Tab-separated table of C-alpha atoms and ligand atoms in Angstrom:
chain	number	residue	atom	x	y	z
A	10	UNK	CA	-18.483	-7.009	-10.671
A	11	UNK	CA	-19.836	-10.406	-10.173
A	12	UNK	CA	-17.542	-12.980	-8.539
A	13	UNK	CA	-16.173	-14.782	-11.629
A	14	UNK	CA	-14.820	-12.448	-14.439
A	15	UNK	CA	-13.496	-13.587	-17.512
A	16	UNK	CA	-11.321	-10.595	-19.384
A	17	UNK	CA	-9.656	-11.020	-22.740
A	18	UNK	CA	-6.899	-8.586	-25.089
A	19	UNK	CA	-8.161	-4.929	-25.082
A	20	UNK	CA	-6.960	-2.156	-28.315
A	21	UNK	CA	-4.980	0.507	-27.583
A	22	UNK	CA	-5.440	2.665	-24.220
A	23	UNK	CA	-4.614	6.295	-24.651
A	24	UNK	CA	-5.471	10.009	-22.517
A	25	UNK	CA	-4.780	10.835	-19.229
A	26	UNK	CA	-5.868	9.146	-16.014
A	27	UNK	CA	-6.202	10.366	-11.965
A	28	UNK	CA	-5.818	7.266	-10.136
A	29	UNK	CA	-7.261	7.857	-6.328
A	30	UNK	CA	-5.614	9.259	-3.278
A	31	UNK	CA	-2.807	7.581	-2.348
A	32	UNK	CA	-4.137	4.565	0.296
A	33	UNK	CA	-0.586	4.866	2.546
A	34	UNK	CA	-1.224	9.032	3.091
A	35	UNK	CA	-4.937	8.590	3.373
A	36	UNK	CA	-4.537	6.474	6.334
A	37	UNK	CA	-2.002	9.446	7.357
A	38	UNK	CA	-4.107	11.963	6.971
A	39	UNK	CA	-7.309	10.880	8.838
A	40	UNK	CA	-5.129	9.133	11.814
A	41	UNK	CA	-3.132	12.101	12.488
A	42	UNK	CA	-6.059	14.752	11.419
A	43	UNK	CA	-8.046	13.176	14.205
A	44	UNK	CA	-5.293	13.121	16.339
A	45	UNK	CA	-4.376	16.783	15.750
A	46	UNK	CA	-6.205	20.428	16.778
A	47	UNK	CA	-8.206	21.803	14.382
A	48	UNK	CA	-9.975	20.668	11.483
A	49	UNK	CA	-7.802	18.932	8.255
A	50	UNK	CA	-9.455	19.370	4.623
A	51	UNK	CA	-8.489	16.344	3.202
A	52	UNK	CA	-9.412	16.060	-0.820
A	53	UNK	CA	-8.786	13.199	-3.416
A	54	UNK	CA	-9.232	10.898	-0.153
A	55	UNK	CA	-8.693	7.368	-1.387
A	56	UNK	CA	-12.292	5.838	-1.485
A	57	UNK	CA	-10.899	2.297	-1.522
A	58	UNK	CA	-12.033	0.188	1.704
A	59	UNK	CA	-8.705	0.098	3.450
A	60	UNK	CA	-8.894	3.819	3.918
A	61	UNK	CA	-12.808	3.425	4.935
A	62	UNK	CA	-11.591	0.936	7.571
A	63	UNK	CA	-9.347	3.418	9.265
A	64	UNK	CA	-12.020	5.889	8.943
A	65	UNK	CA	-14.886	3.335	11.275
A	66	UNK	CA	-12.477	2.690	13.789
A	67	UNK	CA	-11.973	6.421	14.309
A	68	UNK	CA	-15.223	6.861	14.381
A	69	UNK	CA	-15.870	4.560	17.371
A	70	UNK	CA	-13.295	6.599	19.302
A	71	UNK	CA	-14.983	9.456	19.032
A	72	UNK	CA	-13.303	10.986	16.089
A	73	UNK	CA	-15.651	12.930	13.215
A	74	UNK	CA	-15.661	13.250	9.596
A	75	UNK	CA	-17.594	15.505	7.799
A	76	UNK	CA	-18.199	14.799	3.989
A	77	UNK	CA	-19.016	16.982	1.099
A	78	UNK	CA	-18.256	16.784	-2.452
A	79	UNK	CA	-15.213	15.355	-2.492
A	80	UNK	CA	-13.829	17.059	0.683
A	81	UNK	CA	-13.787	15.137	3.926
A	82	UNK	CA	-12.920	17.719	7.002
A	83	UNK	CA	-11.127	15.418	9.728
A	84	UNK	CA	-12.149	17.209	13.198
A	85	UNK	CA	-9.222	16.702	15.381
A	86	UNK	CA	-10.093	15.381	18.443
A	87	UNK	CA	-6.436	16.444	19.652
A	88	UNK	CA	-3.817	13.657	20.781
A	89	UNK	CA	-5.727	12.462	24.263
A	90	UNK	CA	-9.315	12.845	22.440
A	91	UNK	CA	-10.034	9.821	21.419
A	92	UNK	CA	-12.548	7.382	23.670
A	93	UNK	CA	-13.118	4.043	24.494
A	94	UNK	CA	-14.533	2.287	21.702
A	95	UNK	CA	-18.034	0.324	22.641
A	96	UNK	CA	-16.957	-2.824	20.809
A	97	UNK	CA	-13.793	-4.149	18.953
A	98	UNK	CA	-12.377	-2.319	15.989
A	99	UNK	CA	-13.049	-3.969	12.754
A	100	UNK	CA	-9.893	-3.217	10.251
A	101	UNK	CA	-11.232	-5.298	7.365
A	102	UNK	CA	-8.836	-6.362	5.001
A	103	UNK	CA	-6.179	-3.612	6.053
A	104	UNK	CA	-2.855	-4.318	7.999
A	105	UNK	CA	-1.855	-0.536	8.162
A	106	UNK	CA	-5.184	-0.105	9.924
A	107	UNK	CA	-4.488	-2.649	12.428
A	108	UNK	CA	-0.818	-1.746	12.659
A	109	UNK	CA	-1.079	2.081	12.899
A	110	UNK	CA	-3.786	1.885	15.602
A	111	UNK	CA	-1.779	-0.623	17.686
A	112	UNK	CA	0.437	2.092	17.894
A	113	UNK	CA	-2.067	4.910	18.700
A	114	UNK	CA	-3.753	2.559	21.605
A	115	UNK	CA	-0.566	1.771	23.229
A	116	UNK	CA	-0.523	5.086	24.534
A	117	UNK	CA	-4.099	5.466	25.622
A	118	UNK	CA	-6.243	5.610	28.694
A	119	UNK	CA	-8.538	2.554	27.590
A	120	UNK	CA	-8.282	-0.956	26.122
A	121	UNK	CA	-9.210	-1.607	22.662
A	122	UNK	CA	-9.449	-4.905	20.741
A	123	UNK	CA	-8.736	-5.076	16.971
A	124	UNK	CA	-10.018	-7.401	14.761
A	125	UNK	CA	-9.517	-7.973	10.706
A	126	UNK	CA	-11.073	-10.379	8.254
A	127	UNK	CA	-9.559	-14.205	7.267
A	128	UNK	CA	-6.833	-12.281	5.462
A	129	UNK	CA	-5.637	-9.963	7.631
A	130	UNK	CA	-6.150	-12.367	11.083
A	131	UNK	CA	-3.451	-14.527	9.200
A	132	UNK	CA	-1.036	-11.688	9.306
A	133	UNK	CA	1.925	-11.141	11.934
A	134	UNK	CA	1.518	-8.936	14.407
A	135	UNK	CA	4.217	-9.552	16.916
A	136	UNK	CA	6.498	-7.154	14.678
A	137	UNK	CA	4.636	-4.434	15.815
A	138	UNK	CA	3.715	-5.667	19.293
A	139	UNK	CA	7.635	-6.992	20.399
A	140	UNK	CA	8.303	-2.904	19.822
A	141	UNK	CA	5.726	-1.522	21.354
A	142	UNK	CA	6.192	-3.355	24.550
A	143	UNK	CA	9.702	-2.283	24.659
A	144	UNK	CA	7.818	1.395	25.517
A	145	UNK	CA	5.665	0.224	27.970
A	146	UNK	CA	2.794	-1.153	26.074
A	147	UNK	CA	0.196	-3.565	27.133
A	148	UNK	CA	-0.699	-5.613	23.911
A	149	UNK	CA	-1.531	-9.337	23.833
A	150	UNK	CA	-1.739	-11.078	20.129
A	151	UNK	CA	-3.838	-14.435	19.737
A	152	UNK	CA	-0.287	-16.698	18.765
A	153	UNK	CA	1.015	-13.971	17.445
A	154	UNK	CA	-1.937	-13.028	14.701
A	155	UNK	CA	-5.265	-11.157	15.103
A	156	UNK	CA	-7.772	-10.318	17.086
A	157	UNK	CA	-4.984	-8.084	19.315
A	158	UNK	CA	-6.085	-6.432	22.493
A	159	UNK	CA	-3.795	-3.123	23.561
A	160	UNK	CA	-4.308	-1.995	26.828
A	161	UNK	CA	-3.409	1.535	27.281
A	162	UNK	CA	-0.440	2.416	29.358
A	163	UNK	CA	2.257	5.028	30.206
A	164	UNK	CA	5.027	5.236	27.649
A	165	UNK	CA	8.726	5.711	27.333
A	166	UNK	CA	10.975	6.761	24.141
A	167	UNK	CA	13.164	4.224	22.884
A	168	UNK	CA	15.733	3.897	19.830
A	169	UNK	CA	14.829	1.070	17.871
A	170	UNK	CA	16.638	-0.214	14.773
A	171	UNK	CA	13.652	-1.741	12.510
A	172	UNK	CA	14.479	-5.686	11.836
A	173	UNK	CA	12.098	-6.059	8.978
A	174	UNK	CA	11.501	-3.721	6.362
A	175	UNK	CA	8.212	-2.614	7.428
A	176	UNK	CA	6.641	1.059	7.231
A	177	UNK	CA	3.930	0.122	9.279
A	178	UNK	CA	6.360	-1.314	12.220
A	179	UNK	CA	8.171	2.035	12.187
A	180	UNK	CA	4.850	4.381	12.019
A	181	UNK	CA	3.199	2.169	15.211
A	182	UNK	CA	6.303	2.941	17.197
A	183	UNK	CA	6.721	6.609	15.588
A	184	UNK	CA	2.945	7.174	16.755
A	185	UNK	CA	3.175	5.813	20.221
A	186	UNK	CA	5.934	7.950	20.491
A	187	UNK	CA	3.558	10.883	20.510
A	188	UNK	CA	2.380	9.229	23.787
A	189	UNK	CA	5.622	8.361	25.187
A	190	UNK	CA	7.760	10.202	27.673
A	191	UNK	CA	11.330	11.259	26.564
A	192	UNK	CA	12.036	11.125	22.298
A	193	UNK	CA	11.095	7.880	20.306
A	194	UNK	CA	13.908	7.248	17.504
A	195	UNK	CA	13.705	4.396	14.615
A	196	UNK	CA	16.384	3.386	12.470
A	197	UNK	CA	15.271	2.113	9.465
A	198	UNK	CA	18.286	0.397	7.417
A	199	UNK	CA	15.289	-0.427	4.677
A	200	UNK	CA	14.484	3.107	3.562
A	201	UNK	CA	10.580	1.797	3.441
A	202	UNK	CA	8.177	4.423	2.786
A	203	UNK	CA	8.550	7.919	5.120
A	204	UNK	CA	4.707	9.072	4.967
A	205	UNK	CA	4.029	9.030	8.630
A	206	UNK	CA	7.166	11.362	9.182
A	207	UNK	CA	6.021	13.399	6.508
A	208	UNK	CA	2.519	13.862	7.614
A	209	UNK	CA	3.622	14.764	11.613
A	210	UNK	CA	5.987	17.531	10.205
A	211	UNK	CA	3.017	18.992	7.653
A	212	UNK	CA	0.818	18.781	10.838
A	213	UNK	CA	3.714	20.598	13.096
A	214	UNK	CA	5.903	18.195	14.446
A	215	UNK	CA	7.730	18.544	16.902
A	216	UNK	CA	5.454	20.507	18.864
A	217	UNK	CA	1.595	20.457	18.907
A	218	UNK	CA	-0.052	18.752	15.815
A	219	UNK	CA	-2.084	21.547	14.394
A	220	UNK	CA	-4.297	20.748	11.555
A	221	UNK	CA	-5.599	23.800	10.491
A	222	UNK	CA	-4.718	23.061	6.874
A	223	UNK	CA	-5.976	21.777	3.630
A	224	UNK	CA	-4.781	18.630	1.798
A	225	UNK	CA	-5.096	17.216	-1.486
A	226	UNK	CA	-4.108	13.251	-1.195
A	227	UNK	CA	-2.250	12.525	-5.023
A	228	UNK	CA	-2.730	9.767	-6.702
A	229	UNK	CA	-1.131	6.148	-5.796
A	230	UNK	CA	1.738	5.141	-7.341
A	231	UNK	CA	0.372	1.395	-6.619
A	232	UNK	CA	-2.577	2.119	-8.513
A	233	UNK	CA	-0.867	4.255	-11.610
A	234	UNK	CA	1.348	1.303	-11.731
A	235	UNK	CA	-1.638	-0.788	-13.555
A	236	UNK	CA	-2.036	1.677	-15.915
A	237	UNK	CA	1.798	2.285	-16.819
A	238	UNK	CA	2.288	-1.362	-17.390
A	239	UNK	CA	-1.087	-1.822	-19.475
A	240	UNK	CA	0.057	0.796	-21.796
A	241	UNK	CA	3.510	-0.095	-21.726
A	242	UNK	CA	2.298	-3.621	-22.723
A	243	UNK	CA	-0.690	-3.192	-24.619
A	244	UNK	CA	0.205	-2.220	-28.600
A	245	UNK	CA	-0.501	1.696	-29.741
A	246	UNK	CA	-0.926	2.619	-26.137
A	247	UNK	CA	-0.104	5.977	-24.355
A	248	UNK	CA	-1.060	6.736	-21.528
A	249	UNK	CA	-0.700	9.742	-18.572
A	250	UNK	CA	-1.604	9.214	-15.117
A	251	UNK	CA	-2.475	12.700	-13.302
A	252	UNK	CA	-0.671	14.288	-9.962
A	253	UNK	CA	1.106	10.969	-8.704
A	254	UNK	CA	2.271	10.982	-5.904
A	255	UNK	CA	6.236	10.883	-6.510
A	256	UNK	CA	7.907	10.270	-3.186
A	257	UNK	CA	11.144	8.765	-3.329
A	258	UNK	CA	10.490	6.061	-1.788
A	259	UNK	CA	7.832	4.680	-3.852
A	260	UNK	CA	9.137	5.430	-7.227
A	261	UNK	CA	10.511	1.960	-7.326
A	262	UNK	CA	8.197	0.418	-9.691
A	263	UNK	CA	8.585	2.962	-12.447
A	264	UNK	CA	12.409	2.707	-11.950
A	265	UNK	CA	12.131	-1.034	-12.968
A	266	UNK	CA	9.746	-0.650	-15.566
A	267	UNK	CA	12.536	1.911	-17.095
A	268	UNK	CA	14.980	-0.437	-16.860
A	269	UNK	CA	13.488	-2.966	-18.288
A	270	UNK	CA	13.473	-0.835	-21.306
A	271	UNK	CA	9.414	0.471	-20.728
A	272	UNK	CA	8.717	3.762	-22.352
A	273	UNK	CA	7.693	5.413	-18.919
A	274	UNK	CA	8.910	8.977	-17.673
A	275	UNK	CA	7.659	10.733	-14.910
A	276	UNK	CA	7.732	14.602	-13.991
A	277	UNK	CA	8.077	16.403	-10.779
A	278	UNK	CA	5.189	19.120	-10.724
A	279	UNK	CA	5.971	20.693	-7.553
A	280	UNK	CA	5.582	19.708	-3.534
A	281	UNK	CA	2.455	19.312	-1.601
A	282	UNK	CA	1.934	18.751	1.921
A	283	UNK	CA	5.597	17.384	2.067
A	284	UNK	CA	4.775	15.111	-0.397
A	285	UNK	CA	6.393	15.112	-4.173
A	286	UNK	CA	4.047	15.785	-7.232
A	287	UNK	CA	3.491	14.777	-10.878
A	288	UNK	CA	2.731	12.868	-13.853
A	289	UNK	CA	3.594	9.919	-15.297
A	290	UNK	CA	3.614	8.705	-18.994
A	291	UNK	CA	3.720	5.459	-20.199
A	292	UNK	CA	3.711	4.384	-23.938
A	293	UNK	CA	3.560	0.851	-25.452
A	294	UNK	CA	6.977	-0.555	-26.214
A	295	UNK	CA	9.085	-3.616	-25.973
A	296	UNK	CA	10.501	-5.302	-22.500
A	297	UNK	CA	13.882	-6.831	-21.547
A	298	UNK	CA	14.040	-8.998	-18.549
A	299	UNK	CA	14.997	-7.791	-15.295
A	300	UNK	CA	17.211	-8.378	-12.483
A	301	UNK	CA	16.077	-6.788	-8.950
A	302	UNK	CA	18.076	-7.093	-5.667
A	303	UNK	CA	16.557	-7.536	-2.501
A	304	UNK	CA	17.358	-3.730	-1.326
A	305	UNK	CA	15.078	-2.374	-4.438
A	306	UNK	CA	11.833	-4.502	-2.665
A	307	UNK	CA	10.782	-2.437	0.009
A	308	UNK	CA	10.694	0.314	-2.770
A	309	UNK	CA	8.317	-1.463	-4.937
A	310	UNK	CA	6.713	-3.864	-2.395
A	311	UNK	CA	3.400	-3.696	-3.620
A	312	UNK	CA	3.968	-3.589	-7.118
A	313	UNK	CA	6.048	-6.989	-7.444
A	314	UNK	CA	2.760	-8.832	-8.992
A	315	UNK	CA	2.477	-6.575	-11.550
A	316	UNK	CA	6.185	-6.313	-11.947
A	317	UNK	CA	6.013	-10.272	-12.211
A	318	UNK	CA	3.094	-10.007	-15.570
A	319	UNK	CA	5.698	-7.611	-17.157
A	320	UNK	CA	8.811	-10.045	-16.802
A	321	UNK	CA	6.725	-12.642	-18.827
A	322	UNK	CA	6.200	-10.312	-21.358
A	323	UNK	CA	10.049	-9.836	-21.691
A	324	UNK	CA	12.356	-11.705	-23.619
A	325	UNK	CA	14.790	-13.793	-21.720
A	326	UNK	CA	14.811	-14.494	-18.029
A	327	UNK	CA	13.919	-12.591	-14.867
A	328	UNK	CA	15.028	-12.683	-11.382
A	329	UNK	CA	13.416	-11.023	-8.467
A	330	UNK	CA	15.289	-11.046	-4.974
A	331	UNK	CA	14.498	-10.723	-1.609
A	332	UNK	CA	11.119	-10.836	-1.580
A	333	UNK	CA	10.395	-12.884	1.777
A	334	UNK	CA	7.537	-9.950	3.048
A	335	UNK	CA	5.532	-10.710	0.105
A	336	UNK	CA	4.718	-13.913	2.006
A	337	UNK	CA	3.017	-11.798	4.995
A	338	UNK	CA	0.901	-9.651	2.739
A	339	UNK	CA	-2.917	-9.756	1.607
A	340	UNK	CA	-2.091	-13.301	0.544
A	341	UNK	CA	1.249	-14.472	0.126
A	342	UNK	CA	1.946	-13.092	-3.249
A	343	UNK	CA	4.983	-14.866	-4.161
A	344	UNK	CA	3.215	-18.050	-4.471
A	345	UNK	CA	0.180	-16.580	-5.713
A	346	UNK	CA	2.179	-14.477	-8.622
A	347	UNK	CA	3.746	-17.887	-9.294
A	348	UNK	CA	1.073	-20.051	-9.488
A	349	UNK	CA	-1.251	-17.515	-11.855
A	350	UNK	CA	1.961	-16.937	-14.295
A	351	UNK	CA	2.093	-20.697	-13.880
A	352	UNK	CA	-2.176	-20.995	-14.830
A	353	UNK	CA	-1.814	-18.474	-17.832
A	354	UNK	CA	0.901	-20.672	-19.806
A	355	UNK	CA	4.008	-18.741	-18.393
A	356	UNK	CA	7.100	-19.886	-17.040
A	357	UNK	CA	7.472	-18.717	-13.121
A	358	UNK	CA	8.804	-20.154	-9.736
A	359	UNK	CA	9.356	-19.192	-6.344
A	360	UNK	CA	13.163	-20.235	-5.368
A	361	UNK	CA	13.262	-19.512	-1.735
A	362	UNK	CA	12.891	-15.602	-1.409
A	363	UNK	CA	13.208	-14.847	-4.888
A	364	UNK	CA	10.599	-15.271	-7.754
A	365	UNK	CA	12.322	-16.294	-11.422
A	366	UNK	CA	10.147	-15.769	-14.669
A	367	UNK	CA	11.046	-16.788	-18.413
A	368	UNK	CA	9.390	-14.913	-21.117
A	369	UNK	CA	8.092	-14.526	-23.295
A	370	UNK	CA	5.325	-16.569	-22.257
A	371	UNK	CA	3.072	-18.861	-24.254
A	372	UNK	CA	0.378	-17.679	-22.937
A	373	UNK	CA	-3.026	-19.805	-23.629
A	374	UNK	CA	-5.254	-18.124	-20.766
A	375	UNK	CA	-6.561	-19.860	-17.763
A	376	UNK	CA	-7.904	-19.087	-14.204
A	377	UNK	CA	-6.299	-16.752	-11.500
A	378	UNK	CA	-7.037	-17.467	-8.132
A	379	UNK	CA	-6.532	-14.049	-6.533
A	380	UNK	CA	-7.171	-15.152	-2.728
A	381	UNK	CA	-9.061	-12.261	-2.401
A	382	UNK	CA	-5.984	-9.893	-2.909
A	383	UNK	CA	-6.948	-6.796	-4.861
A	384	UNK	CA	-3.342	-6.431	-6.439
A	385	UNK	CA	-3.256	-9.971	-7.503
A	386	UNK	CA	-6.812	-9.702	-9.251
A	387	UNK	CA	-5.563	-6.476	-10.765
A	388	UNK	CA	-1.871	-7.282	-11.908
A	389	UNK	CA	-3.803	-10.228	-14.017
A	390	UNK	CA	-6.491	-8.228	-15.125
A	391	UNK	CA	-3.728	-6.326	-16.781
A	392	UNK	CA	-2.133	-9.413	-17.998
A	393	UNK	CA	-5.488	-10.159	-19.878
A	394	UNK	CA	-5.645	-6.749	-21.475
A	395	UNK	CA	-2.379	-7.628	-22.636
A	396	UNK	CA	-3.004	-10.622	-24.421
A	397	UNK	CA	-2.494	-13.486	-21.804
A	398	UNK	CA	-6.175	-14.502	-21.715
A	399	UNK	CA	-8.689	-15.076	-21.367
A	400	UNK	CA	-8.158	-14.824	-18.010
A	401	UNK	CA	-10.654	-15.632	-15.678
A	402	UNK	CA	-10.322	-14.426	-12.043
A	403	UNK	CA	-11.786	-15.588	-9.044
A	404	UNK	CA	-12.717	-12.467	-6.869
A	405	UNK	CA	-12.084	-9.077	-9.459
A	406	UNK	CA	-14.656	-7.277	-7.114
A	407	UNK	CA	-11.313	-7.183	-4.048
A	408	UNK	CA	-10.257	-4.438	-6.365
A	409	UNK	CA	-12.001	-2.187	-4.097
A	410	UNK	CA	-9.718	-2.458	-1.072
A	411	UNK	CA	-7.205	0.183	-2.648
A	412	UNK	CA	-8.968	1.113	-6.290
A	413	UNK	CA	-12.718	0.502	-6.726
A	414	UNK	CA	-12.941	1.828	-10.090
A	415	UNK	CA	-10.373	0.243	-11.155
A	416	UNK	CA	-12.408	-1.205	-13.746
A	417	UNK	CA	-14.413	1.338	-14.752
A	418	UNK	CA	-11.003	3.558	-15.394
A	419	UNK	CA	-9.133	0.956	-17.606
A	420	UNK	CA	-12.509	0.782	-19.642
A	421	UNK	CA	-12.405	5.046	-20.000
A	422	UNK	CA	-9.169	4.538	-21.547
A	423	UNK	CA	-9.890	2.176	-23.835
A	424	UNK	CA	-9.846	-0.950	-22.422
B	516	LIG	C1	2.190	0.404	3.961
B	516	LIG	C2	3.359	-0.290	4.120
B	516	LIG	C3	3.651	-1.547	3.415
B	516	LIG	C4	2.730	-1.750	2.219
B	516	LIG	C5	1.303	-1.449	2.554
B	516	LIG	C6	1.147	-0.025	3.035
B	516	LIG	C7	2.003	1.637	4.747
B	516	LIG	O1	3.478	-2.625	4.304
B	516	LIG	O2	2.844	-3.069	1.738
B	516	LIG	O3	0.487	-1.648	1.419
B	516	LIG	O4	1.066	2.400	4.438
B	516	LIG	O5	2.769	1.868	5.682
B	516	LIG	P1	4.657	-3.110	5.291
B	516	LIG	O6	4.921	-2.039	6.258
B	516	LIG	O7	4.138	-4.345	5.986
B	516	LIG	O8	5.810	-3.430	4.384
């Protein structure tokens, strides 16, 4: 997709859809796979660039992935097999790279230095650092940001009550806890997503990791969610995304959508690898506006963009709370969300943490600047299949850092 794209109103979207491997248990699976004895078949392995990311820095450790149609095989290297890397780790665009690893390098018998692209070297690290060091770690930020170096040490246990509501700062201190002498114990007032505990109990834990099993990743929520709301939004629509992945904690944006009146349902298939299974339908039907409190956000945290686009589709006015993290993302997506509502005719602001919309918008099209963020470019593309365009974007092609055929999928169903 060339750097500029221009998308306009779309007909009806209809069939069934299998969105790629969920990006938060990819990163799970090949982190703790290599970490683990014995070899993890991992299938439906998100082929986004996040996951990839994770993947090279493994890789220059020492860790080994073997690929074959469709099924990677994670050798585990067990939990002290990892080696010095020969250079610094690049994590690309991906803070759970960065932030898992810091974790995984506090505890070892080298230094590493990690490094991530503009985006991601704008993003705070300290939140994961402060708790580290509390164990023993040896980690130095550049004021507080990337390039971070972590200098291997011995590690103690510690209880630690989680001050922001970040999954990533409670796996980097759950995974230096593997390292650390005497138990490691997070509180996490939040409830953010639970994959890392999920994925050290499916590999064994407590006791030895053992990965001796196979693993099919289901699909991502984040990325079904672009689907649901295009059909929900886009007139004679129906739509089913595929094996979901439908952990509790991530079911947040669906929840919303109900409640906003959305024709979506969602059905448990069954459990796999610890993780809850099943589809989701979505069929085209009116919106009312919605009111969110700041305790629903870490459930949906990724999904507020799109959950933005629908609001201005509803009729009356919107009010999101609590959404100060969205700041410290990809780009900081509260602005960004406002000022591309703003762009496409509709009426949105940012009013301190929370982000108020009016619809229904009068739309008359415009251009998104997506700073790079894939769920920015794709929460508008959506927009523009919905009839907000034409919409042109500045960077569609940062789809590929969670969903690189994103594209290519919304134009199977009809788009
Ligand atoms: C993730 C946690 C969330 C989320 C990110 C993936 C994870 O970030 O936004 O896309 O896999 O743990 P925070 O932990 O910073 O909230």
């Amino acid at each position: 997709m060339s750097a500029k794209t221009v998308l306009g109103a779309r007909g009806p979207l209809s069939g069934s859809v299998q969105v790629p491997g969920d990006k938060s248990v990819g990163h799970r699976a090949l982190l703790l796979g290599a970490l683990a004895e014995g070899t993890l078949s991992v299938r439906g392995l998100s082929g986004g660039q996040d996951v990839a990311s994770t993947r090279r820095c493994l890789e220059a450790m020492g860790a080994s992935f073997q690929e074959s149609a469709g099924l990677v095989s994670v050798v585990g290297r067990g939990l002290r097999g990892l080696k010095a890397p020969a250079g610094p780790l690049d994590c690309g665009n991906s803070g759970t790279t960065m932030r898992l690893l810091m974790g995984v390098l506090s505890g070892q018998a080298f230094a590493a230095e990690l490094f991530g692209d503009s985006s991601l070297s704008g993003r705070p690290m300290e939140r994961v650092a402060a708790p580290l060091r509390l164990m023993g770690a040896d980690i130095a930020t550049t004021a507080g940001k990337p390039p971070v170096t972590v200098r291997g040490r011995a590690l103690k246990g510690i209880r630690y009550k989680l001050p922001v509501p970040s999954a990533q700062v409670k796996s980097a201190v759950l995974l230096a806890g593997l390292y650390a002498e005497g138990e490691t114990q997070v509180e996490d007032p939040f409830g953010t997503r639970d994959h890392t505990e999920r994925m050290l109990a499916f590999l064994g834990h407590p006791g030895p990791l053992r990965s001796d099993k196979a693993l099919t990743v289901p699909g991502d929520p984040s990325s079904a969610a672009f689907f649901a709301a295009a059909a929900v939004l886009v007139p004679g629509s129906r739509l089913t995304l595929t094996r979901v992945l439908l952990n509790e904690g991530r079911l947040g944006f669906f929840t919303a959508l109900k409640e906003m009146g959305g024709r979506v349902s969602w059905e448990r298939g069954g459990v796999h690898a610890r993780e809850t299974v099943g589809d989701v339908t979505a069929v085209h039907g009116p919106l009312k506006p919605l009111r969110l409190a700041a305790d629903r956000v870490p459930g949906l945290v990724d999904e507020v963009p799109l959950l933005a686009v629908l609001c201005a589709f509803a009729d009356g006015e919107s009010r999101l709370e609590g959404l100060a993290e969205l700041r410290h993302k990809e780009s900081d997506r509260l602005a960004g969300t406002a000022a591309a509502l703003t762009a496409l005719g509709a009426e949105a602001r940012a009013d301190g943490e929370a982000l108020v919309v009016r619809g229904p918008a009068r739309w008359h099209g415009g251009r998104v600047e997506t700073f790079g963020d894939h769920r920015l470019a794709m929460a508008f593309a959506v927009a523009a299949l919905a009839g907000a365009g034409p919409v042109e974007l500045s960077d569609a092609a940062c789809a590929a850092v969670s969903y690189p055929s994103f594209f290519k999928d919304l134009t199977a169903a009809g788009a």
